[in-house]
Amino acid sequence: MTTGTDTTAPAPAGLTASAPAENTPAVGTAPAGAPVLRPPAPETAAAAPAPASARTKSGALAVLRALKAVAVRTAALLALTALWEIAPRAGLVDATFLPPISEVAVAWWELAGDGQLADHTQASLIRSFGGFAIAVAVAIPLGLLIGWYRPLADFLGPLLEVFRNTAALALLPVFVLLLGIGETSKVSIVVYACLWPVLLNTISAVRNADPTLVRLARSMDLSTPRLFQKVILPASVPAIFTGIRLAGAVSILVLVAAEMIGAKAGLGYLINASQFNFAIPQMYAGIITISAIGVAFNQLLVTTERRLSLWRVPSSS
């Protein structure tokens, strides 16, 4: 019995055994009373603002893309303009009958400066847009009726085929004989020419409406007016506007021909009078004005169609 004696085995030579101090913290723990230090939490990408250089670069890329799109769309037009300017000056064509476009621009500016161009343009626009509006107001309801009611389509079908294949300009002398050489005959020939594209496209749109949607609408006990409002008209908008755009182009072309007979104002009269007076630059100025009006009118119709077709789901291609 060994009381009070140390029974601990001695440490090997070269090693010193020492007990850990009571105040020494364990691995991975902080001393008592000391603040715990943690690494900062990483910030989310959404919270970090984009550098100014990145924003500037993205803005520059957007501008470059826009300029590229404009350049692609105007390249052919600029090439035609350059060819028009160079060909007469190089002797490739007779400058008497095709003057350089710079001379045409000077003539256009002179006509605009003395007010002649504005007067002729106003007269043409009133006739053209008036006849166009009347044709659209008549053709769309009539096309909806003919396209929806088969007996009416069978009854009017042969008559429509006869008149749709009769050129409007071929009937111009008839309109002049019946209505005179005043404004009535000119507006009437525009109405006749614009009527058929809108009417035929409206009939086709109604007949090609999705039959599944029509049956579904009928199963919901929708009345005929509500059926047209909710199903037929929305589905017919693209085809109807195709006819309206064709009618817009026809309204200007036919009017120019009508104004060459018995008119005292209008772009057609300006072109015809300039030809007789051998004022060739003024003649081309009138032609360019008509082209610009046609392009602007078509763009207006395209924008209107897009606004009326916002409900359509774009096709995934």
PDB file of C-alpha atoms in Angstrom:
ATOM      1  CA  MET A   1       0.000   0.000   0.000  1.00  0.00           C
ATOM      2  CA  THR A   2       1.551   3.151  -1.229  1.00  0.00           C
ATOM      3  CA  THR A   3      -0.233   6.175   0.097  1.00  0.00           C
ATOM      4  CA  GLY A   4       0.815   9.704  -1.088  1.00  0.00           C
ATOM      5  CA  THR A   5       3.191   8.426  -3.698  1.00  0.00           C
ATOM      6  CA  ASP A   6       3.030   9.458  -7.415  1.00  0.00           C
ATOM      7  CA  THR A   7       2.014   6.521  -9.564  1.00  0.00           C
ATOM      8  CA  THR A   8       2.277   8.386 -12.863  1.00  0.00           C
ATOM      9  CA  ALA A   9       4.725   6.790 -15.243  1.00  0.00           C
ATOM     10  CA  PRO A  10       7.642   9.000 -16.179  1.00  0.00           C
ATOM     11  CA  ALA A  11       7.593  10.540 -19.681  1.00  0.00           C
ATOM     12  CA  PRO A  12      10.005   9.158 -22.208  1.00  0.00           C
ATOM     13  CA  ALA A  13      13.288  10.872 -22.663  1.00  0.00           C
ATOM     14  CA  GLY A  14      13.067  13.940 -24.916  1.00  0.00           C
ATOM     15  CA  LEU A  15       9.369  14.509 -24.365  1.00  0.00           C
ATOM     16  CA  THR A  16       7.824  16.752 -21.759  1.00  0.00           C
ATOM     17  CA  ALA A  17       4.271  16.017 -20.748  1.00  0.00           C
ATOM     18  CA  SER A  18       2.295  19.084 -19.928  1.00  0.00           C
ATOM     19  CA  ALA A  19      -1.407  19.394 -19.311  1.00  0.00           C
ATOM     20  CA  PRO A  20      -3.254  22.026 -21.280  1.00  0.00           C
ATOM     21  CA  ALA A  21      -3.831  25.214 -19.443  1.00  0.00           C
ATOM     22  CA  GLU A  22      -7.349  25.826 -18.238  1.00  0.00           C
ATOM     23  CA  ASN A  23      -7.590  29.215 -19.997  1.00  0.00           C
ATOM     24  CA  THR A  24      -6.434  27.933 -23.379  1.00  0.00           C
ATOM     25  CA  PRO A  25      -9.369  27.824 -25.720  1.00  0.00           C
ATOM     26  CA  ALA A  26     -10.197  24.713 -27.690  1.00  0.00           C
ATOM     27  CA  VAL A  27      -9.548  24.588 -31.381  1.00  0.00           C
ATOM     28  CA  GLY A  28     -12.304  26.368 -33.325  1.00  0.00           C
ATOM     29  CA  THR A  29     -13.671  28.281 -30.339  1.00  0.00           C
ATOM     30  CA  ALA A  30     -13.175  31.864 -29.237  1.00  0.00           C
ATOM     31  CA  PRO A  31     -11.921  32.824 -25.805  1.00  0.00           C
ATOM     32  CA  ALA A  32     -14.560  33.598 -23.261  1.00  0.00           C
ATOM     33  CA  GLY A  33     -15.773  37.176 -23.572  1.00  0.00           C
ATOM     34  CA  ALA A  34     -14.079  37.754 -26.935  1.00  0.00           C
ATOM     35  CA  PRO A  35     -16.232  38.739 -29.928  1.00  0.00           C
ATOM     36  CA  VAL A  36     -16.788  35.992 -32.475  1.00  0.00           C
ATOM     37  CA  LEU A  37     -15.342  36.967 -35.862  1.00  0.00           C
ATOM     38  CA  ARG A  38     -17.076  35.558 -38.913  1.00  0.00           C
ATOM     39  CA  PRO A  39     -16.187  36.059 -42.587  1.00  0.00           C
ATOM     40  CA  PRO A  40     -18.422  38.631 -44.281  1.00  0.00           C
ATOM     41  CA  ALA A  41     -21.425  37.205 -46.195  1.00  0.00           C
ATOM     42  CA  PRO A  42     -20.969  37.389 -49.954  1.00  0.00           C
ATOM     43  CA  GLU A  43     -23.122  40.044 -51.608  1.00  0.00           C
ATOM     44  CA  THR A  44     -25.627  38.952 -54.183  1.00  0.00           C
ATOM     45  CA  ALA A  45     -25.065  39.845 -57.789  1.00  0.00           C
ATOM     46  CA  ALA A  46     -28.316  41.817 -57.957  1.00  0.00           C
ATOM     47  CA  ALA A  47     -27.293  44.086 -55.119  1.00  0.00           C
ATOM     48  CA  ALA A  48     -23.972  45.005 -56.699  1.00  0.00           C
ATOM     49  CA  PRO A  49     -24.420  47.878 -59.168  1.00  0.00           C
ATOM     50  CA  ALA A  50     -23.022  47.354 -62.626  1.00  0.00           C
ATOM     51  CA  PRO A  51     -19.811  49.224 -63.262  1.00  0.00           C
ATOM     52  CA  ALA A  52     -20.083  52.439 -65.226  1.00  0.00           C
ATOM     53  CA  SER A  53     -17.842  51.006 -67.933  1.00  0.00           C
ATOM     54  CA  ALA A  54     -20.189  48.022 -68.424  1.00  0.00           C
ATOM     55  CA  ARG A  55     -23.226  50.322 -68.748  1.00  0.00           C
ATOM     56  CA  THR A  56     -21.403  52.498 -71.236  1.00  0.00           C
ATOM     57  CA  LYS A  57     -20.377  49.459 -73.247  1.00  0.00           C
ATOM     58  CA  SER A  58     -23.932  48.059 -73.376  1.00  0.00           C
ATOM     59  CA  GLY A  59     -25.274  51.447 -74.455  1.00  0.00           C
ATOM     60  CA  ALA A  60     -22.689  51.710 -77.199  1.00  0.00           C
ATOM     61  CA  LEU A  61     -23.559  48.218 -78.421  1.00  0.00           C
ATOM     62  CA  ALA A  62     -27.258  49.141 -78.565  1.00  0.00           C
ATOM     63  CA  VAL A  63     -26.465  52.252 -80.597  1.00  0.00           C
ATOM     64  CA  LEU A  64     -24.275  50.228 -82.958  1.00  0.00           C
ATOM     65  CA  ARG A  65     -27.034  47.664 -83.463  1.00  0.00           C
ATOM     66  CA  ALA A  66     -29.538  50.416 -84.233  1.00  0.00           C
ATOM     67  CA  LEU A  67     -27.166  52.055 -86.703  1.00  0.00           C
ATOM     68  CA  LYS A  68     -26.517  48.705 -88.366  1.00  0.00           C
ATOM     69  CA  ALA A  69     -30.249  48.085 -88.774  1.00  0.00           C
ATOM     70  CA  VAL A  70     -30.746  51.541 -90.288  1.00  0.00           C
ATOM     71  CA  ALA A  71     -27.794  51.010 -92.629  1.00  0.00           C
ATOM     72  CA  VAL A  72     -29.136  47.663 -93.840  1.00  0.00           C
ATOM     73  CA  ARG A  73     -32.593  49.101 -94.503  1.00  0.00           C
ATOM     74  CA  THR A  74     -31.341  52.184 -96.330  1.00  0.00           C
ATOM     75  CA  ALA A  75     -28.454  50.651 -98.258  1.00  0.00           C
ATOM     76  CA  ALA A  76     -30.495  49.881-101.381  1.00  0.00           C
ATOM     77  CA  LEU A  77     -32.131  53.311-101.321  1.00  0.00           C
ATOM     78  CA  LEU A  78     -28.789  55.068-100.984  1.00  0.00           C
ATOM     79  CA  ALA A  79     -27.376  52.965-103.823  1.00  0.00           C
ATOM     80  CA  LEU A  80     -30.293  53.950-106.069  1.00  0.00           C
ATOM     81  CA  THR A  81     -29.827  57.609-105.160  1.00  0.00           C
ATOM     82  CA  ALA A  82     -26.116  57.465-105.964  1.00  0.00           C
ATOM     83  CA  LEU A  83     -26.793  55.707-109.264  1.00  0.00           C
ATOM     84  CA  TRP A  84     -29.425  58.291-110.166  1.00  0.00           C
ATOM     85  CA  GLU A  85     -26.938  61.086-109.522  1.00  0.00           C
ATOM     86  CA  ILE A  86     -23.978  59.478-111.298  1.00  0.00           C
ATOM     87  CA  ALA A  87     -25.629  57.970-114.383  1.00  0.00           C
ATOM     88  CA  PRO A  88     -26.809  61.254-115.996  1.00  0.00           C
ATOM     89  CA  ARG A  89     -23.559  63.057-115.193  1.00  0.00           C
ATOM     90  CA  ALA A  90     -21.477  60.198-116.606  1.00  0.00           C
ATOM     91  CA  GLY A  91     -23.486  60.145-119.826  1.00  0.00           C
ATOM     92  CA  LEU A  92     -24.961  56.697-119.209  1.00  0.00           C
ATOM     93  CA  VAL A  93     -28.457  58.120-119.726  1.00  0.00           C
ATOM     94  CA  ASP A  94     -29.733  61.309-121.344  1.00  0.00           C
ATOM     95  CA  ALA A  95     -29.769  64.000-118.656  1.00  0.00           C
ATOM     96  CA  THR A  96     -32.582  65.765-120.542  1.00  0.00           C
ATOM     97  CA  PHE A  97     -35.043  62.981-119.759  1.00  0.00           C
ATOM     98  CA  LEU A  98     -33.475  61.761-116.504  1.00  0.00           C
ATOM     99  CA  PRO A  99     -31.816  64.704-114.753  1.00  0.00           C
ATOM    100  CA  PRO A 100     -29.578  64.087-111.716  1.00  0.00           C
ATOM    101  CA  ILE A 101     -31.426  63.694-108.485  1.00  0.00           C
ATOM    102  CA  SER A 102     -29.795  66.856-107.148  1.00  0.00           C
ATOM    103  CA  GLU A 103     -31.635  68.873-109.820  1.00  0.00           C
ATOM    104  CA  VAL A 104     -34.855  67.075-108.930  1.00  0.00           C
ATOM    105  CA  ALA A 105     -34.292  67.991-105.282  1.00  0.00           C
ATOM    106  CA  VAL A 106     -33.823  71.655-106.237  1.00  0.00           C
ATOM    107  CA  ALA A 107     -37.061  71.572-108.246  1.00  0.00           C
ATOM    108  CA  TRP A 108     -38.885  69.910-105.362  1.00  0.00           C
ATOM    109  CA  TRP A 109     -37.653  72.600-102.978  1.00  0.00           C
ATOM    110  CA  GLU A 110     -38.815  75.347-105.327  1.00  0.00           C
ATOM    111  CA  LEU A 111     -42.263  73.779-105.633  1.00  0.00           C
ATOM    112  CA  ALA A 112     -42.459  73.466-101.863  1.00  0.00           C
ATOM    113  CA  GLY A 113     -41.257  77.033-101.381  1.00  0.00           C
ATOM    114  CA  ASP A 114     -43.903  78.695-103.558  1.00  0.00           C
ATOM    115  CA  GLY A 115     -46.740  76.569-102.135  1.00  0.00           C
ATOM    116  CA  GLN A 116     -47.585  74.655-105.302  1.00  0.00           C
ATOM    117  CA  LEU A 117     -46.520  71.304-103.905  1.00  0.00           C
ATOM    118  CA  ALA A 118     -48.617  71.743-100.767  1.00  0.00           C
ATOM    119  CA  ASP A 119     -51.717  72.686-102.772  1.00  0.00           C
ATOM    120  CA  HIS A 120     -51.419  69.738-105.154  1.00  0.00           C
ATOM    121  CA  THR A 121     -50.653  67.322-102.313  1.00  0.00           C
ATOM    122  CA  GLN A 122     -53.642  68.496-100.286  1.00  0.00           C
ATOM    123  CA  ALA A 123     -55.993  68.048-103.236  1.00  0.00           C
ATOM    124  CA  SER A 124     -54.722  64.526-103.882  1.00  0.00           C
ATOM    125  CA  LEU A 125     -54.838  63.465-100.244  1.00  0.00           C
ATOM    126  CA  ILE A 126     -58.441  64.612 -99.809  1.00  0.00           C
ATOM    127  CA  ARG A 127     -59.564  62.631-102.848  1.00  0.00           C
ATOM    128  CA  SER A 128     -57.460  59.575-102.113  1.00  0.00           C
ATOM    129  CA  PHE A 129     -58.149  59.247 -98.399  1.00  0.00           C
ATOM    130  CA  GLY A 130     -61.822  60.127 -98.853  1.00  0.00           C
ATOM    131  CA  GLY A 131     -62.354  57.363-101.397  1.00  0.00           C
ATOM    132  CA  PHE A 132     -60.234  54.953 -99.360  1.00  0.00           C
ATOM    133  CA  ALA A 133     -62.248  55.578 -96.179  1.00  0.00           C
ATOM    134  CA  ILE A 134     -65.569  55.089 -97.985  1.00  0.00           C
ATOM    135  CA  ALA A 135     -64.345  51.825 -99.534  1.00  0.00           C
ATOM    136  CA  VAL A 136     -63.166  50.435 -96.186  1.00  0.00           C
ATOM    137  CA  ALA A 137     -66.412  51.446 -94.446  1.00  0.00           C
ATOM    138  CA  VAL A 138     -68.458  49.629 -97.098  1.00  0.00           C
ATOM    139  CA  ALA A 139     -66.231  46.637 -97.834  1.00  0.00           C
ATOM    140  CA  ILE A 140     -65.629  45.315 -94.305  1.00  0.00           C
ATOM    141  CA  PRO A 141     -69.308  44.934 -93.224  1.00  0.00           C
ATOM    142  CA  LEU A 142     -70.253  43.617 -96.664  1.00  0.00           C
ATOM    143  CA  GLY A 143     -67.367  41.148 -96.614  1.00  0.00           C
ATOM    144  CA  LEU A 144     -68.374  39.915 -93.156  1.00  0.00           C
ATOM    145  CA  LEU A 145     -71.924  39.285 -94.352  1.00  0.00           C
ATOM    146  CA  ILE A 146     -70.894  37.545 -97.567  1.00  0.00           C
ATOM    147  CA  GLY A 147     -68.291  35.434 -95.809  1.00  0.00           C
ATOM    148  CA  TRP A 148     -70.668  34.358 -93.040  1.00  0.00           C
ATOM    149  CA  TYR A 149     -73.911  33.701 -94.954  1.00  0.00           C
ATOM    150  CA  ARG A 150     -73.340  31.090 -97.624  1.00  0.00           C
ATOM    151  CA  PRO A 151     -76.593  31.763 -99.581  1.00  0.00           C
ATOM    152  CA  LEU A 152     -75.621  35.412 -99.973  1.00  0.00           C
ATOM    153  CA  ALA A 153     -72.141  34.392-101.160  1.00  0.00           C
ATOM    154  CA  ASP A 154     -73.617  32.011-103.738  1.00  0.00           C
ATOM    155  CA  PHE A 155     -75.969  34.720-104.986  1.00  0.00           C
ATOM    156  CA  LEU A 156     -73.370  37.503-105.286  1.00  0.00           C
ATOM    157  CA  GLY A 157     -70.395  35.308-106.235  1.00  0.00           C
ATOM    158  CA  PRO A 158     -70.709  35.553-110.054  1.00  0.00           C
ATOM    159  CA  LEU A 159     -71.258  39.322-109.886  1.00  0.00           C
ATOM    160  CA  LEU A 160     -68.203  39.782-107.688  1.00  0.00           C
ATOM    161  CA  GLU A 161     -66.075  37.729-110.080  1.00  0.00           C
ATOM    162  CA  VAL A 162     -67.084  39.939-113.009  1.00  0.00           C
ATOM    163  CA  PHE A 163     -66.278  43.238-111.296  1.00  0.00           C
ATOM    164  CA  ARG A 164     -63.117  42.105-109.515  1.00  0.00           C
ATOM    165  CA  ASN A 165     -61.587  41.226-112.875  1.00  0.00           C
ATOM    166  CA  THR A 166     -62.525  44.566-114.439  1.00  0.00           C
ATOM    167  CA  ALA A 167     -59.702  47.088-114.093  1.00  0.00           C
ATOM    168  CA  ALA A 168     -60.655  50.353-112.465  1.00  0.00           C
ATOM    169  CA  LEU A 169     -58.807  52.437-115.054  1.00  0.00           C
ATOM    170  CA  ALA A 170     -60.782  50.684-117.807  1.00  0.00           C
ATOM    171  CA  LEU A 171     -63.950  52.094-116.242  1.00  0.00           C
ATOM    172  CA  LEU A 172     -62.540  55.599-115.818  1.00  0.00           C
ATOM    173  CA  PRO A 173     -64.210  56.916-119.013  1.00  0.00           C
ATOM    174  CA  VAL A 174     -67.506  55.464-117.799  1.00  0.00           C
ATOM    175  CA  PHE A 175     -67.203  57.264-114.469  1.00  0.00           C
ATOM    176  CA  VAL A 176     -66.352  60.508-116.258  1.00  0.00           C
ATOM    177  CA  LEU A 177     -69.337  60.173-118.618  1.00  0.00           C
ATOM    178  CA  LEU A 178     -71.768  59.354-115.819  1.00  0.00           C
ATOM    179  CA  LEU A 179     -70.468  61.649-113.072  1.00  0.00           C
ATOM    180  CA  GLY A 180     -68.626  64.378-114.981  1.00  0.00           C
ATOM    181  CA  ILE A 181     -65.035  65.503-114.653  1.00  0.00           C
ATOM    182  CA  GLY A 182     -65.442  66.979-111.171  1.00  0.00           C
ATOM    183  CA  GLU A 183     -64.545  65.615-107.783  1.00  0.00           C
ATOM    184  CA  THR A 184     -67.311  63.009-107.730  1.00  0.00           C
ATOM    185  CA  SER A 185     -65.884  60.939-110.553  1.00  0.00           C
ATOM    186  CA  LYS A 186     -62.370  60.984-109.095  1.00  0.00           C
ATOM    187  CA  VAL A 187     -63.485  59.923-105.613  1.00  0.00           C
ATOM    188  CA  SER A 188     -65.805  57.281-107.080  1.00  0.00           C
ATOM    189  CA  ILE A 189     -63.060  55.641-109.128  1.00  0.00           C
ATOM    190  CA  VAL A 190     -60.899  55.478-105.985  1.00  0.00           C
ATOM    191  CA  VAL A 191     -63.781  53.881-104.062  1.00  0.00           C
ATOM    192  CA  TYR A 192     -64.266  51.293-106.797  1.00  0.00           C
ATOM    193  CA  ALA A 193     -60.569  50.434-106.970  1.00  0.00           C
ATOM    194  CA  CYS A 194     -60.151  50.155-103.180  1.00  0.00           C
ATOM    195  CA  LEU A 195     -63.329  48.189-102.611  1.00  0.00           C
ATOM    196  CA  TRP A 196     -62.204  44.856-104.031  1.00  0.00           C
ATOM    197  CA  PRO A 197     -58.977  44.175-102.113  1.00  0.00           C
ATOM    198  CA  VAL A 198     -60.675  44.862 -98.782  1.00  0.00           C
ATOM    199  CA  LEU A 199     -63.877  43.003 -99.677  1.00  0.00           C
ATOM    200  CA  LEU A 200     -62.200  39.850-100.985  1.00  0.00           C
ATOM    201  CA  ASN A 201     -59.726  39.631 -98.106  1.00  0.00           C
ATOM    202  CA  THR A 202     -62.520  40.090 -95.576  1.00  0.00           C
ATOM    203  CA  ILE A 203     -64.575  37.303 -97.178  1.00  0.00           C
ATOM    204  CA  SER A 204     -61.560  35.005 -97.164  1.00  0.00           C
ATOM    205  CA  ALA A 205     -60.777  35.837 -93.530  1.00  0.00           C
ATOM    206  CA  VAL A 206     -64.296  34.976 -92.348  1.00  0.00           C
ATOM    207  CA  ARG A 207     -64.394  31.711 -94.284  1.00  0.00           C
ATOM    208  CA  ASN A 208     -60.998  30.659 -92.930  1.00  0.00           C
ATOM    209  CA  ALA A 209     -61.855  31.315 -89.286  1.00  0.00           C
ATOM    210  CA  ASP A 210     -60.940  28.408 -87.017  1.00  0.00           C
ATOM    211  CA  PRO A 211     -64.041  26.145 -86.956  1.00  0.00           C
ATOM    212  CA  THR A 212     -63.054  24.778 -83.546  1.00  0.00           C
ATOM    213  CA  LEU A 213     -63.222  28.251 -82.023  1.00  0.00           C
ATOM    214  CA  VAL A 214     -66.547  28.897 -83.734  1.00  0.00           C
ATOM    215  CA  ARG A 215     -68.052  25.657 -82.389  1.00  0.00           C
ATOM    216  CA  LEU A 216     -66.699  26.425 -78.932  1.00  0.00           C
ATOM    217  CA  ALA A 217     -68.247  29.893 -79.016  1.00  0.00           C
ATOM    218  CA  ARG A 218     -71.590  28.454 -80.140  1.00  0.00           C
ATOM    219  CA  SER A 219     -71.478  25.905 -77.336  1.00  0.00           C
ATOM    220  CA  MET A 220     -71.270  28.846 -74.916  1.00  0.00           C
ATOM    221  CA  ASP A 221     -74.536  30.223 -76.353  1.00  0.00           C
ATOM    222  CA  LEU A 222     -72.925  33.359 -77.748  1.00  0.00           C
ATOM    223  CA  SER A 223     -75.169  35.425 -79.976  1.00  0.00           C
ATOM    224  CA  THR A 224     -74.093  36.160 -83.536  1.00  0.00           C
ATOM    225  CA  PRO A 225     -72.998  39.747 -82.770  1.00  0.00           C
ATOM    226  CA  ARG A 226     -70.964  38.527 -79.781  1.00  0.00           C
ATOM    227  CA  LEU A 227     -69.521  35.718 -81.892  1.00  0.00           C
ATOM    228  CA  PHE A 228     -68.306  38.254 -84.439  1.00  0.00           C
ATOM    229  CA  GLN A 229     -66.921  40.492 -81.712  1.00  0.00           C
ATOM    230  CA  LYS A 230     -65.086  37.780 -79.753  1.00  0.00           C
ATOM    231  CA  VAL A 231     -64.019  35.276 -82.430  1.00  0.00           C
ATOM    232  CA  ILE A 232     -64.501  36.270 -86.066  1.00  0.00           C
ATOM    233  CA  LEU A 233     -63.199  39.835 -86.026  1.00  0.00           C
ATOM    234  CA  PRO A 234     -60.032  39.173 -83.943  1.00  0.00           C
ATOM    235  CA  ALA A 235     -59.135  36.190 -86.132  1.00  0.00           C
ATOM    236  CA  SER A 236     -59.794  38.211 -89.311  1.00  0.00           C
ATOM    237  CA  VAL A 237     -57.646  41.239 -88.461  1.00  0.00           C
ATOM    238  CA  PRO A 238     -54.438  40.106 -90.272  1.00  0.00           C
ATOM    239  CA  ALA A 239     -56.190  39.204 -93.533  1.00  0.00           C
ATOM    240  CA  ILE A 240     -58.392  42.301 -93.469  1.00  0.00           C
ATOM    241  CA  PHE A 241     -55.395  44.569 -92.969  1.00  0.00           C
ATOM    242  CA  THR A 242     -53.629  42.902 -95.859  1.00  0.00           C
ATOM    243  CA  GLY A 243     -56.518  44.014 -98.047  1.00  0.00           C
ATOM    244  CA  ILE A 244     -56.517  47.473 -96.477  1.00  0.00           C
ATOM    245  CA  ARG A 245     -52.811  47.915 -97.221  1.00  0.00           C
ATOM    246  CA  LEU A 246     -53.343  46.851-100.819  1.00  0.00           C
ATOM    247  CA  ALA A 247     -56.233  49.283-101.069  1.00  0.00           C
ATOM    248  CA  GLY A 248     -54.074  52.083 -99.651  1.00  0.00           C
ATOM    249  CA  ALA A 249     -51.534  51.627-102.441  1.00  0.00           C
ATOM    250  CA  VAL A 250     -54.249  51.337-105.082  1.00  0.00           C
ATOM    251  CA  SER A 251     -55.971  54.510-103.885  1.00  0.00           C
ATOM    252  CA  ILE A 252     -52.921  56.617-104.718  1.00  0.00           C
ATOM    253  CA  LEU A 253     -52.077  54.923-108.011  1.00  0.00           C
ATOM    254  CA  VAL A 254     -55.584  55.111-109.408  1.00  0.00           C
ATOM    255  CA  LEU A 255     -56.025  58.696-108.269  1.00  0.00           C
ATOM    256  CA  VAL A 256     -52.914  59.833-110.142  1.00  0.00           C
ATOM    257  CA  ALA A 257     -54.359  58.413-113.364  1.00  0.00           C
ATOM    258  CA  ALA A 258     -57.744  59.987-112.648  1.00  0.00           C
ATOM    259  CA  GLU A 259     -56.186  63.395-111.999  1.00  0.00           C
ATOM    260  CA  MET A 260     -54.567  63.358-115.421  1.00  0.00           C
ATOM    261  CA  ILE A 261     -58.026  63.697-116.962  1.00  0.00           C
ATOM    262  CA  GLY A 262     -59.849  66.950-116.400  1.00  0.00           C
ATOM    263  CA  ALA A 263     -58.236  67.925-113.087  1.00  0.00           C
ATOM    264  CA  LYS A 264     -56.908  71.353-112.235  1.00  0.00           C
ATOM    265  CA  ALA A 265     -55.037  70.378-109.075  1.00  0.00           C
ATOM    266  CA  GLY A 266     -53.402  67.304-107.613  1.00  0.00           C
ATOM    267  CA  LEU A 267     -50.134  65.455-107.928  1.00  0.00           C
ATOM    268  CA  GLY A 268     -51.344  63.652-111.034  1.00  0.00           C
ATOM    269  CA  TYR A 269     -52.154  66.991-112.618  1.00  0.00           C
ATOM    270  CA  LEU A 270     -48.724  68.305-111.591  1.00  0.00           C
ATOM    271  CA  ILE A 271     -46.953  65.363-113.233  1.00  0.00           C
ATOM    272  CA  ASN A 272     -49.020  65.596-116.399  1.00  0.00           C
ATOM    273  CA  ALA A 273     -48.637  69.380-116.719  1.00  0.00           C
ATOM    274  CA  SER A 274     -44.887  69.188-116.089  1.00  0.00           C
ATOM    275  CA  GLN A 275     -44.557  66.601-118.833  1.00  0.00           C
ATOM    276  CA  PHE A 276     -46.411  68.764-121.358  1.00  0.00           C
ATOM    277  CA  ASN A 277     -44.362  71.818-120.404  1.00  0.00           C
ATOM    278  CA  PHE A 278     -41.163  69.750-120.541  1.00  0.00           C
ATOM    279  CA  ALA A 279     -40.383  70.631-116.926  1.00  0.00           C
ATOM    280  CA  ILE A 280     -38.796  67.244-116.298  1.00  0.00           C
ATOM    281  CA  PRO A 281     -37.319  67.941-112.819  1.00  0.00           C
ATOM    282  CA  GLN A 282     -40.752  69.103-111.594  1.00  0.00           C
ATOM    283  CA  MET A 283     -42.278  65.937-113.029  1.00  0.00           C
ATOM    284  CA  TYR A 284     -39.876  63.737-111.084  1.00  0.00           C
ATOM    285  CA  ALA A 285     -40.475  65.848-107.969  1.00  0.00           C
ATOM    286  CA  GLY A 286     -44.157  64.999-108.184  1.00  0.00           C
ATOM    287  CA  ILE A 287     -43.391  61.296-108.653  1.00  0.00           C
ATOM    288  CA  ILE A 288     -41.095  61.249-105.621  1.00  0.00           C
ATOM    289  CA  THR A 289     -43.765  62.972-103.535  1.00  0.00           C
ATOM    290  CA  ILE A 290     -46.312  60.323-104.473  1.00  0.00           C
ATOM    291  CA  SER A 291     -43.859  57.571-103.543  1.00  0.00           C
ATOM    292  CA  ALA A 292     -43.149  59.178-100.163  1.00  0.00           C
ATOM    293  CA  ILE A 293     -46.874  59.481 -99.425  1.00  0.00           C
ATOM    294  CA  GLY A 294     -47.396  55.828-100.310  1.00  0.00           C
ATOM    295  CA  VAL A 295     -44.575  54.652 -98.042  1.00  0.00           C
ATOM    296  CA  ALA A 296     -45.782  56.802 -95.132  1.00  0.00           C
ATOM    297  CA  PHE A 297     -49.384  55.645 -95.559  1.00  0.00           C
ATOM    298  CA  ASN A 298     -48.355  51.991 -95.652  1.00  0.00           C
ATOM    299  CA  GLN A 299     -46.240  52.422 -92.506  1.00  0.00           C
ATOM    300  CA  LEU A 300     -49.217  54.012 -90.752  1.00  0.00           C
ATOM    301  CA  LEU A 301     -51.394  51.023 -91.657  1.00  0.00           C
ATOM    302  CA  VAL A 302     -48.704  48.587 -90.466  1.00  0.00           C
ATOM    303  CA  THR A 303     -48.489  50.386 -87.107  1.00  0.00           C
ATOM    304  CA  THR A 304     -52.280  50.341 -86.756  1.00  0.00           C
ATOM    305  CA  GLU A 305     -52.375  46.620 -87.509  1.00  0.00           C
ATOM    306  CA  ARG A 306     -49.763  45.915 -84.829  1.00  0.00           C
ATOM    307  CA  ARG A 307     -51.743  47.848 -82.241  1.00  0.00           C
ATOM    308  CA  LEU A 308     -54.918  45.941 -83.101  1.00  0.00           C
ATOM    309  CA  SER A 309     -53.069  42.592 -83.017  1.00  0.00           C
ATOM    310  CA  LEU A 310     -51.395  42.887 -79.604  1.00  0.00           C
ATOM    311  CA  TRP A 311     -53.470  39.953 -78.377  1.00  0.00           C
ATOM    312  CA  ARG A 312     -51.779  37.561 -80.810  1.00  0.00           C
ATOM    313  CA  VAL A 313     -49.084  35.281 -79.428  1.00  0.00           C
ATOM    314  CA  PRO A 314     -45.915  35.518 -81.531  1.00  0.00           C
ATOM    315  CA  SER A 315     -44.954  32.261 -83.171  1.00  0.00           C
ATOM    316  CA  SER A 316     -41.871  30.562 -81.695  1.00  0.00           C
ATOM    317  CA  SER A 317     -39.442  29.896 -84.511  1.00  0.00           C
TER     318      SER A 317
END
